[in-house]
PDB file of C-alpha atoms in Angstrom:
ATOM      1  CA  MET A   1      45.093 -47.981  69.896  1.00  0.00           C
ATOM      2  CA  ASP A   2      45.206 -47.876  73.709  1.00  0.00           C
ATOM      3  CA  SER A   3      46.456 -51.211  75.024  1.00  0.00           C
ATOM      4  CA  VAL A   4      44.270 -50.862  78.152  1.00  0.00           C
ATOM      5  CA  GLN A   5      41.107 -50.695  76.017  1.00  0.00           C
ATOM      6  CA  THR A   6      42.050 -53.427  73.555  1.00  0.00           C
ATOM      7  CA  ASP A   7      41.085 -56.997  74.432  1.00  0.00           C
ATOM      8  CA  TRP A   8      43.891 -58.400  72.336  1.00  0.00           C
ATOM      9  CA  ARG A   9      43.497 -61.877  73.862  1.00  0.00           C
ATOM     10  CA  GLY A  10      39.838 -61.930  72.859  1.00  0.00           C
ATOM     11  CA  LEU A  11      40.747 -60.709  69.380  1.00  0.00           C
ATOM     12  CA  LEU A  12      43.338 -63.452  69.001  1.00  0.00           C
ATOM     13  CA  ARG A  13      40.946 -66.116  70.218  1.00  0.00           C
ATOM     14  CA  GLY A  14      38.125 -64.755  68.079  1.00  0.00           C
ATOM     15  CA  VAL A  15      40.224 -64.888  64.911  1.00  0.00           C
ATOM     16  CA  ARG A  16      41.171 -68.501  65.613  1.00  0.00           C
ATOM     17  CA  HIS A  17      37.558 -69.465  66.317  1.00  0.00           C
ATOM     18  CA  GLY A  18      36.428 -67.659  63.170  1.00  0.00           C
ATOM     19  CA  LEU A  19      38.759 -69.872  61.144  1.00  0.00           C
ATOM     20  CA  ALA A  20      37.498 -72.973  62.971  1.00  0.00           C
ATOM     21  CA  MET A  21      41.127 -73.658  63.854  1.00  0.00           C
ATOM     22  CA  THR A  22      42.146 -75.630  66.920  1.00  0.00           C
ATOM     23  CA  ARG A  23      45.081 -74.642  69.085  1.00  0.00           C
ATOM     24  CA  GLU A  24      46.907 -77.724  67.841  1.00  0.00           C
ATOM     25  CA  GLN A  25      46.425 -76.657  64.226  1.00  0.00           C
ATOM     26  CA  LEU A  26      47.644 -73.159  65.002  1.00  0.00           C
ATOM     27  CA  ALA A  27      50.637 -74.645  66.804  1.00  0.00           C
ATOM     28  CA  ASP A  28      51.560 -76.567  63.659  1.00  0.00           C
ATOM     29  CA  ARG A  29      51.298 -73.425  61.536  1.00  0.00           C
ATOM     30  CA  SER A  30      53.101 -71.073  63.918  1.00  0.00           C
ATOM     31  CA  GLY A  31      55.640 -73.190  65.769  1.00  0.00           C
ATOM     32  CA  VAL A  32      54.178 -72.026  69.107  1.00  0.00           C
ATOM     33  CA  ALA A  33      53.104 -74.829  71.480  1.00  0.00           C
ATOM     34  CA  ALA A  34      49.364 -75.364  71.917  1.00  0.00           C
ATOM     35  CA  ALA A  35      49.741 -75.071  75.703  1.00  0.00           C
ATOM     36  CA  THR A  36      51.442 -71.695  75.253  1.00  0.00           C
ATOM     37  CA  ILE A  37      48.641 -70.484  72.987  1.00  0.00           C
ATOM     38  CA  LYS A  38      46.091 -71.498  75.621  1.00  0.00           C
ATOM     39  CA  ALA A  39      48.026 -69.603  78.278  1.00  0.00           C
ATOM     40  CA  TYR A  40      48.095 -66.469  76.135  1.00  0.00           C
ATOM     41  CA  GLU A  41      44.379 -66.618  75.346  1.00  0.00           C
ATOM     42  CA  SER A  42      43.399 -67.234  78.961  1.00  0.00           C
ATOM     43  CA  GLY A  43      45.619 -64.495  80.377  1.00  0.00           C
ATOM     44  CA  ARG A  44      47.908 -66.767  82.380  1.00  0.00           C
ATOM     45  CA  ARG A  45      50.984 -65.718  80.407  1.00  0.00           C
ATOM     46  CA  ASN A  46      52.119 -62.728  78.378  1.00  0.00           C
ATOM     47  CA  PRO A  47      53.754 -63.351  75.002  1.00  0.00           C
ATOM     48  CA  SER A  48      57.068 -62.180  73.665  1.00  0.00           C
ATOM     49  CA  ARG A  49      56.851 -60.174  70.473  1.00  0.00           C
ATOM     50  CA  PRO A  50      58.395 -62.917  68.260  1.00  0.00           C
ATOM     51  CA  LEU A  51      55.941 -65.552  69.508  1.00  0.00           C
ATOM     52  CA  LEU A  52      52.931 -63.243  69.172  1.00  0.00           C
ATOM     53  CA  THR A  53      53.885 -62.251  65.619  1.00  0.00           C
ATOM     54  CA  ALA A  54      54.384 -65.954  64.808  1.00  0.00           C
ATOM     55  CA  LEU A  55      50.799 -66.610  65.917  1.00  0.00           C
ATOM     56  CA  LEU A  56      49.447 -63.693  63.897  1.00  0.00           C
ATOM     57  CA  THR A  57      51.347 -64.832  60.827  1.00  0.00           C
ATOM     58  CA  GLY A  58      50.070 -68.376  61.319  1.00  0.00           C
ATOM     59  CA  LEU A  59      46.517 -67.010  61.410  1.00  0.00           C
ATOM     60  CA  CYS A  60      47.120 -64.887  58.267  1.00  0.00           C
ATOM     61  CA  VAL A  61      45.555 -61.951  60.125  1.00  0.00           C
ATOM     62  CA  GLU A  62      44.821 -58.797  58.142  1.00  0.00           C
ATOM     63  CA  ARG A  63      47.041 -55.866  59.052  1.00  0.00           C
ATOM     64  CA  PHE A  64      44.371 -53.847  60.864  1.00  0.00           C
ATOM     65  CA  VAL A  65      43.630 -56.629  63.361  1.00  0.00           C
ATOM     66  CA  ARG A  66      47.306 -57.627  63.504  1.00  0.00           C
ATOM     67  CA  ASN A  67      48.240 -54.146  64.663  1.00  0.00           C
ATOM     68  CA  GLN A  68      45.349 -54.044  67.148  1.00  0.00           C
ATOM     69  CA  VAL A  69      46.620 -57.240  68.782  1.00  0.00           C
ATOM     70  CA  LEU A  70      50.236 -56.067  68.847  1.00  0.00           C
ATOM     71  CA  GLU A  71      49.395 -52.658  70.295  1.00  0.00           C
ATOM     72  CA  GLY A  72      46.987 -54.206  72.787  1.00  0.00           C
ATOM     73  CA  ALA A  73      49.760 -56.478  74.013  1.00  0.00           C
ATOM     74  CA  GLY A  74      52.071 -53.479  74.400  1.00  0.00           C
ATOM     75  CA  PHE A  75      54.142 -53.855  71.236  1.00  0.00           C
ATOM     76  CA  ARG A  76      54.830 -51.572  68.287  1.00  0.00           C
ATOM     77  CA  PRO A  77      52.553 -52.288  65.310  1.00  0.00           C
ATOM     78  CA  ASP A  78      54.368 -53.802  62.368  1.00  0.00           C
ATOM     79  CA  GLY A  79      52.154 -52.806  59.451  1.00  0.00           C
ATOM     80  CA  LEU A  80      55.121 -51.325  57.598  1.00  0.00           C
ATOM     81  CA  ASP A  81      57.012 -54.584  57.997  1.00  0.00           C
ATOM     82  CA  VAL A  82      54.407 -56.312  55.831  1.00  0.00           C
ATOM     83  CA  TRP A  83      54.072 -53.424  53.355  1.00  0.00           C
ATOM     84  CA  PRO A  84      53.835 -54.648  49.765  1.00  0.00           C
ATOM     85  CA  ARG A  85      57.263 -55.280  48.283  1.00  0.00           C
ATOM     86  CA  ASN A  86      56.335 -54.855  44.615  1.00  0.00           C
ATOM     87  CA  PRO A  87      58.333 -51.892  43.273  1.00  0.00           C
ATOM     88  CA  ASP A  88      55.337 -50.358  41.492  1.00  0.00           C
ATOM     89  CA  PHE A  89      53.117 -50.193  44.596  1.00  0.00           C
ATOM     90  CA  ALA A  90      53.656 -46.434  44.917  1.00  0.00           C
ATOM     91  CA  LEU A  91      52.727 -44.241  41.968  1.00  0.00           C
ATOM     92  CA  THR A  92      55.490 -42.494  40.062  1.00  0.00           C
ATOM     93  CA  LEU A  93      54.875 -38.948  38.832  1.00  0.00           C
ATOM     94  CA  GLU A  94      54.103 -40.397  35.405  1.00  0.00           C
ATOM     95  CA  ASP A  95      51.586 -42.815  36.964  1.00  0.00           C
ATOM     96  CA  ALA A  96      49.962 -39.991  38.933  1.00  0.00           C
ATOM     97  CA  VAL A  97      49.706 -37.771  35.847  1.00  0.00           C
ATOM     98  CA  ALA A  98      48.014 -40.638  33.992  1.00  0.00           C
ATOM     99  CA  GLU A  99      45.576 -41.109  36.890  1.00  0.00           C
ATOM    100  CA  ILE A 100      44.435 -37.481  36.953  1.00  0.00           C
ATOM    101  CA  GLY A 101      44.341 -37.394  33.155  1.00  0.00           C
ATOM    102  CA  ALA A 102      41.599 -40.021  33.220  1.00  0.00           C
ATOM    103  CA  CYS A 103      39.431 -38.056  35.670  1.00  0.00           C
ATOM    104  CA  GLY A 104      36.315 -36.235  34.524  1.00  0.00           C
ATOM    105  CA  TRP A 105      36.636 -33.686  37.338  1.00  0.00           C
ATOM    106  CA  PRO A 106      39.398 -31.208  38.253  1.00  0.00           C
ATOM    107  CA  ALA A 107      42.380 -33.046  39.722  1.00  0.00           C
ATOM    108  CA  PHE A 108      46.039 -32.353  40.362  1.00  0.00           C
ATOM    109  CA  VAL A 109      49.203 -33.793  41.879  1.00  0.00           C
ATOM    110  CA  SER A 110      50.820 -31.894  44.727  1.00  0.00           C
ATOM    111  CA  GLY A 111      54.068 -32.304  46.610  1.00  0.00           C
ATOM    112  CA  GLU A 112      55.447 -31.085  49.902  1.00  0.00           C
ATOM    113  CA  GLY A 113      54.435 -27.628  50.970  1.00  0.00           C
ATOM    114  CA  LEU A 114      51.247 -27.664  48.839  1.00  0.00           C
ATOM    115  CA  LYS A 115      53.313 -27.351  45.683  1.00  0.00           C
ATOM    116  CA  LEU A 116      51.369 -27.930  42.463  1.00  0.00           C
ATOM    117  CA  ILE A 117      53.271 -30.434  40.323  1.00  0.00           C
ATOM    118  CA  ALA A 118      50.738 -31.501  37.692  1.00  0.00           C
ATOM    119  CA  ALA A 119      47.113 -30.809  36.817  1.00  0.00           C
ATOM    120  CA  ASN A 120      44.557 -32.256  34.424  1.00  0.00           C
ATOM    121  CA  ARG A 121      42.600 -30.419  31.738  1.00  0.00           C
ATOM    122  CA  PRO A 122      39.441 -29.804  33.822  1.00  0.00           C
ATOM    123  CA  TYR A 123      41.567 -28.157  36.534  1.00  0.00           C
ATOM    124  CA  GLU A 124      43.475 -26.066  33.989  1.00  0.00           C
ATOM    125  CA  ARG A 125      40.221 -24.897  32.386  1.00  0.00           C
ATOM    126  CA  LEU A 126      38.795 -24.013  35.777  1.00  0.00           C
ATOM    127  CA  TRP A 127      41.674 -21.728  36.728  1.00  0.00           C
ATOM    128  CA  GLY A 128      43.274 -20.907  33.400  1.00  0.00           C
ATOM    129  CA  ARG A 129      46.619 -22.257  34.582  1.00  0.00           C
ATOM    130  CA  PRO A 130      49.317 -23.454  32.149  1.00  0.00           C
ATOM    131  CA  SER A 131      49.608 -27.129  31.269  1.00  0.00           C
ATOM    132  CA  ALA A 132      51.428 -29.620  33.514  1.00  0.00           C
ATOM    133  CA  PRO A 133      53.505 -31.475  34.672  1.00  0.00           C
ATOM    134  CA  ARG A 134      55.657 -28.770  36.135  1.00  0.00           C
ATOM    135  CA  ALA A 135      58.163 -30.761  38.202  1.00  0.00           C
ATOM    136  CA  ALA A 136      60.848 -28.141  37.493  1.00  0.00           C
ATOM    137  CA  SER A 137      58.579 -25.149  38.130  1.00  0.00           C
ATOM    138  CA  THR A 138      59.276 -22.428  40.646  1.00  0.00           C
ATOM    139  CA  PRO A 139      58.676 -23.244  44.340  1.00  0.00           C
ATOM    140  CA  GLY A 140      56.030 -20.554  44.562  1.00  0.00           C
ATOM    141  CA  ASP A 141      53.694 -22.381  42.205  1.00  0.00           C
ATOM    142  CA  ASN A 142      51.083 -23.625  44.666  1.00  0.00           C
ATOM    143  CA  PHE A 143      47.467 -22.941  45.540  1.00  0.00           C
ATOM    144  CA  LEU A 144      48.241 -20.885  48.651  1.00  0.00           C
ATOM    145  CA  ALA A 145      50.349 -18.464  46.602  1.00  0.00           C
ATOM    146  CA  TRP A 146      47.269 -17.592  44.520  1.00  0.00           C
ATOM    147  CA  MET A 147      44.896 -17.015  47.437  1.00  0.00           C
ATOM    148  CA  SER A 148      45.673 -13.292  47.645  1.00  0.00           C
ATOM    149  CA  TYR A 149      45.399 -12.800  43.875  1.00  0.00           C
ATOM    150  CA  PRO A 150      41.940 -11.286  43.286  1.00  0.00           C
ATOM    151  CA  PRO A 151      41.126 -12.993  39.951  1.00  0.00           C
ATOM    152  CA  ILE A 152      41.388 -16.312  41.821  1.00  0.00           C
ATOM    153  CA  ALA A 153      40.731 -15.430  45.469  1.00  0.00           C
ATOM    154  CA  ASP A 154      37.587 -13.445  44.677  1.00  0.00           C
ATOM    155  CA  ARG A 155      36.054 -16.571  43.154  1.00  0.00           C
ATOM    156  CA  VAL A 156      36.513 -18.673  46.303  1.00  0.00           C
ATOM    157  CA  LYS A 157      33.358 -18.093  48.351  1.00  0.00           C
ATOM    158  CA  ASN A 158      34.571 -20.096  51.371  1.00  0.00           C
ATOM    159  CA  TRP A 159      37.982 -18.427  51.370  1.00  0.00           C
ATOM    160  CA  ASP A 160      38.434 -18.559  55.156  1.00  0.00           C
ATOM    161  CA  GLU A 161      37.569 -22.269  55.245  1.00  0.00           C
ATOM    162  CA  VAL A 162      40.002 -23.137  52.446  1.00  0.00           C
ATOM    163  CA  THR A 163      42.788 -20.963  53.807  1.00  0.00           C
ATOM    164  CA  SER A 164      42.328 -22.401  57.310  1.00  0.00           C
ATOM    165  CA  PHE A 165      42.795 -25.878  55.862  1.00  0.00           C
ATOM    166  CA  LEU A 166      45.986 -24.790  54.064  1.00  0.00           C
ATOM    167  CA  ILE A 167      47.371 -23.143  57.217  1.00  0.00           C
ATOM    168  CA  GLY A 168      46.661 -26.262  59.266  1.00  0.00           C
ATOM    169  CA  GLU A 169      48.531 -28.365  56.710  1.00  0.00           C
ATOM    170  CA  LEU A 170      51.540 -26.038  56.827  1.00  0.00           C
ATOM    171  CA  LYS A 171      51.652 -26.002  60.626  1.00  0.00           C
ATOM    172  CA  GLY A 172      51.255 -29.781  60.816  1.00  0.00           C
ATOM    173  CA  SER A 173      53.780 -30.728  58.139  1.00  0.00           C
ATOM    174  CA  LEU A 174      55.632 -33.901  59.128  1.00  0.00           C
ATOM    175  CA  ARG A 175      59.018 -32.786  57.791  1.00  0.00           C
ATOM    176  CA  PHE A 176      58.936 -28.988  57.839  1.00  0.00           C
ATOM    177  CA  PRO A 177      56.266 -27.677  60.209  1.00  0.00           C
ATOM    178  CA  GLU A 178      55.936 -23.926  59.708  1.00  0.00           C
ATOM    179  CA  GLU A 179      56.122 -21.860  62.871  1.00  0.00           C
ATOM    180  CA  VAL A 180      55.646 -18.340  61.519  1.00  0.00           C
ATOM    181  CA  PRO A 181      53.106 -17.023  59.000  1.00  0.00           C
ATOM    182  CA  GLU A 182      55.857 -15.915  56.615  1.00  0.00           C
ATOM    183  CA  GLY A 183      57.187 -19.466  56.373  1.00  0.00           C
ATOM    184  CA  THR A 184      60.606 -20.866  57.234  1.00  0.00           C
ATOM    185  CA  SER A 185      61.445 -23.589  54.694  1.00  0.00           C
ATOM    186  CA  PRO A 186      62.594 -22.273  51.291  1.00  0.00           C
ATOM    187  CA  HIS A 187      59.829 -23.787  49.157  1.00  0.00           C
ATOM    188  CA  ILE A 188      57.107 -22.408  51.433  1.00  0.00           C
ATOM    189  CA  ARG A 189      58.809 -19.035  51.786  1.00  0.00           C
ATOM    190  CA  ALA A 190      58.743 -18.614  48.006  1.00  0.00           C
ATOM    191  CA  ALA A 191      54.997 -19.277  47.890  1.00  0.00           C
ATOM    192  CA  LEU A 192      54.290 -16.958  50.793  1.00  0.00           C
ATOM    193  CA  ASP A 193      56.436 -14.183  49.333  1.00  0.00           C
ATOM    194  CA  ARG A 194      54.097 -14.309  46.350  1.00  0.00           C
ATOM    195  CA  PHE A 195      51.057 -14.437  48.616  1.00  0.00           C
ATOM    196  CA  PHE A 196      52.159 -11.435  50.692  1.00  0.00           C
ATOM    197  CA  SER A 197      52.660  -9.397  47.531  1.00  0.00           C
ATOM    198  CA  GLY A 198      48.950  -9.787  46.753  1.00  0.00           C
ATOM    199  CA  GLU A 199      45.862  -7.881  47.840  1.00  0.00           C
ATOM    200  CA  ALA A 200      46.263  -6.459  51.348  1.00  0.00           C
ATOM    201  CA  GLY A 201      42.811  -7.489  52.556  1.00  0.00           C
ATOM    202  CA  TYR A 202      43.500 -11.152  51.905  1.00  0.00           C
ATOM    203  CA  VAL A 203      46.892 -10.892  53.590  1.00  0.00           C
ATOM    204  CA  ALA A 204      45.248  -9.441  56.717  1.00  0.00           C
ATOM    205  CA  ARG A 205      42.680 -12.250  56.773  1.00  0.00           C
ATOM    206  CA  TYR A 206      45.444 -14.844  56.435  1.00  0.00           C
ATOM    207  CA  LEU A 207      47.387 -13.363  59.379  1.00  0.00           C
ATOM    208  CA  ALA A 208      44.260 -13.350  61.543  1.00  0.00           C
ATOM    209  CA  LEU A 209      43.547 -16.982  60.691  1.00  0.00           C
ATOM    210  CA  TRP A 210      47.142 -17.984  61.396  1.00  0.00           C
ATOM    211  CA  GLU A 211      46.748 -16.956  65.030  1.00  0.00           C
ATOM    212  CA  ARG A 212      43.812 -19.258  65.693  1.00  0.00           C
ATOM    213  CA  VAL A 213      44.077 -22.217  63.308  1.00  0.00           C
ATOM    214  CA  PRO A 214      45.682 -25.281  64.958  1.00  0.00           C
ATOM    215  CA  ALA A 215      48.166 -27.584  63.267  1.00  0.00           C
ATOM    216  CA  ALA A 216      46.530 -30.411  61.351  1.00  0.00           C
ATOM    217  CA  ARG A 217      47.480 -34.009  62.063  1.00  0.00           C
ATOM    218  CA  ALA A 218      48.949 -35.728  59.041  1.00  0.00           C
ATOM    219  CA  LYS A 219      46.576 -38.274  57.506  1.00  0.00           C
ATOM    220  CA  ALA A 220      46.879 -40.701  54.616  1.00  0.00           C
ATOM    221  CA  ARG A 221      43.585 -39.310  53.287  1.00  0.00           C
ATOM    222  CA  PHE A 222      42.101 -35.877  53.866  1.00  0.00           C
ATOM    223  CA  SER A 223      39.303 -33.713  52.521  1.00  0.00           C
ATOM    224  CA  TYR A 224      38.218 -30.098  52.347  1.00  0.00           C
ATOM    225  CA  ARG A 225      35.557 -28.062  50.511  1.00  0.00           C
ATOM    226  CA  VAL A 226      35.955 -25.410  47.849  1.00  0.00           C
ATOM    227  CA  VAL A 227      32.997 -23.319  46.683  1.00  0.00           C
ATOM    228  CA  ILE A 228      33.591 -21.119  43.656  1.00  0.00           C
ATOM    229  CA  ASP A 229      31.536 -18.405  42.002  1.00  0.00           C
ATOM    230  CA  HIS A 230      33.037 -18.804  38.555  1.00  0.00           C
ATOM    231  CA  PRO A 231      32.527 -15.992  35.998  1.00  0.00           C
ATOM    232  CA  ARG A 232      31.962 -18.519  33.214  1.00  0.00           C
ATOM    233  CA  TYR A 233      30.549 -21.653  34.869  1.00  0.00           C
ATOM    234  CA  GLY A 234      28.541 -20.194  37.740  1.00  0.00           C
ATOM    235  CA  ARG A 235      28.481 -21.694  41.227  1.00  0.00           C
ATOM    236  CA  LEU A 236      30.710 -24.743  41.642  1.00  0.00           C
ATOM    237  CA  ALA A 237      30.997 -26.775  44.858  1.00  0.00           C
ATOM    238  CA  PHE A 238      33.659 -29.431  45.278  1.00  0.00           C
ATOM    239  CA  ARG A 239      34.513 -31.992  47.934  1.00  0.00           C
ATOM    240  CA  CYS A 240      38.269 -32.130  47.542  1.00  0.00           C
ATOM    241  CA  LEU A 241      39.819 -35.488  48.422  1.00  0.00           C
ATOM    242  CA  GLY A 242      43.563 -35.942  48.878  1.00  0.00           C
ATOM    243  CA  MET A 243      45.513 -39.169  49.222  1.00  0.00           C
ATOM    244  CA  GLY A 244      49.229 -39.879  49.472  1.00  0.00           C
ATOM    245  CA  VAL A 245      50.391 -42.129  46.631  1.00  0.00           C
ATOM    246  CA  ASN A 246      54.184 -42.005  46.993  1.00  0.00           C
ATOM    247  CA  GLU A 247      55.686 -41.491  50.451  1.00  0.00           C
ATOM    248  CA  VAL A 248      59.265 -41.433  49.133  1.00  0.00           C
ATOM    249  CA  ASP A 249      58.622 -38.477  46.823  1.00  0.00           C
ATOM    250  CA  GLY A 250      55.777 -36.976  48.853  1.00  0.00           C
ATOM    251  CA  LEU A 251      53.249 -37.127  45.992  1.00  0.00           C
ATOM    252  CA  ILE A 252      49.555 -36.565  46.750  1.00  0.00           C
ATOM    253  CA  LEU A 253      46.594 -37.016  44.407  1.00  0.00           C
ATOM    254  CA  ASN A 254      43.907 -34.342  44.800  1.00  0.00           C
ATOM    255  CA  ASP A 255      40.443 -34.962  43.336  1.00  0.00           C
ATOM    256  CA  TRP A 256      37.982 -32.071  43.242  1.00  0.00           C
ATOM    257  CA  VAL A 257      34.777 -34.095  43.008  1.00  0.00           C
ATOM    258  CA  PRO A 258      31.606 -32.061  42.356  1.00  0.00           C
ATOM    259  CA  GLU A 259      29.295 -32.068  45.379  1.00  0.00           C
ATOM    260  CA  ASP A 260      26.035 -31.673  43.535  1.00  0.00           C
ATOM    261  CA  ALA A 261      24.311 -32.187  40.204  1.00  0.00           C
ATOM    262  CA  GLN A 262      24.386 -28.483  39.373  1.00  0.00           C
ATOM    263  CA  THR A 263      28.169 -28.392  39.608  1.00  0.00           C
ATOM    264  CA  TRP A 264      28.420 -31.391  37.284  1.00  0.00           C
ATOM    265  CA  ALA A 265      26.041 -29.731  34.844  1.00  0.00           C
ATOM    266  CA  ASN A 266      27.923 -26.407  34.913  1.00  0.00           C
ATOM    267  CA  LEU A 267      31.240 -28.158  34.229  1.00  0.00           C
ATOM    268  CA  GLU A 268      29.936 -30.413  31.499  1.00  0.00           C
ATOM    269  CA  ALA A 269      28.074 -27.631  29.672  1.00  0.00           C
ATOM    270  CA  ASP A 270      31.380 -26.325  28.318  1.00  0.00           C
ATOM    271  CA  GLY A 271      33.331 -29.576  28.343  1.00  0.00           C
ATOM    272  CA  THR A 272      35.283 -28.626  31.460  1.00  0.00           C
ATOM    273  CA  GLY A 273      34.572 -32.026  32.932  1.00  0.00           C
ATOM    274  CA  ASP A 274      36.160 -33.862  30.002  1.00  0.00           C
ATOM    275  CA  ALA A 275      39.195 -35.954  30.914  1.00  0.00           C
ATOM    276  CA  ASP A 276      42.419 -35.682  28.918  1.00  0.00           C
TER     277      ASP A 276
END
């Protein structure tokens, strides 16, 4: 947040007032003199980072406000410094597989470069893919690799929208941003080699999109739409929600949640929506 636009002094004062805490009480909890606190709140003095963080800790401020105050005062936010220390905070692959297995909608676990690592039964039934997890599978096993394969690509009615999302993710990758449409990193190159061996019309559309789709900014949570004309289940519309669940291993949970009642009905008619 822009420090010029953030009234961090007002935020600090407002938190203290909201707790009905006097400056003297905050001084006892933080080790910062009451006169110093008054000077900070009134704008007569600027704090050092250690003293400001001591005040925020004394107020037990939630991380969102804590980071607003720190950034407003011109300091780096320290949200990661107060990240939960319990070792099971992030999901392991086994945890993630269990999570998607309990879903009544198509869901899968992906890794870096859009790689498909695991999928649940509704997702497998939707696409006819083999069972997961596939942690040791080939690098080319990802959704982009299938988008020039007519039995799959022909079903995706918003193909340009989906492919634009995938291209933006590749270009905006935090670790390996792709600079050419053929890919540069090995795991992406394998997927794109498979893609480029597919139907020429889809390859041409991909290359045209590559020229105009900007890089996406990495987000902890993202969404995109997929609309499918399925030969067995009819029209299916999903709002696809992705969320990082393990930063160390780069694991992302992807939930394809039906957008409308008709999609739910079409999935459930044949048991596709059943969880494992």
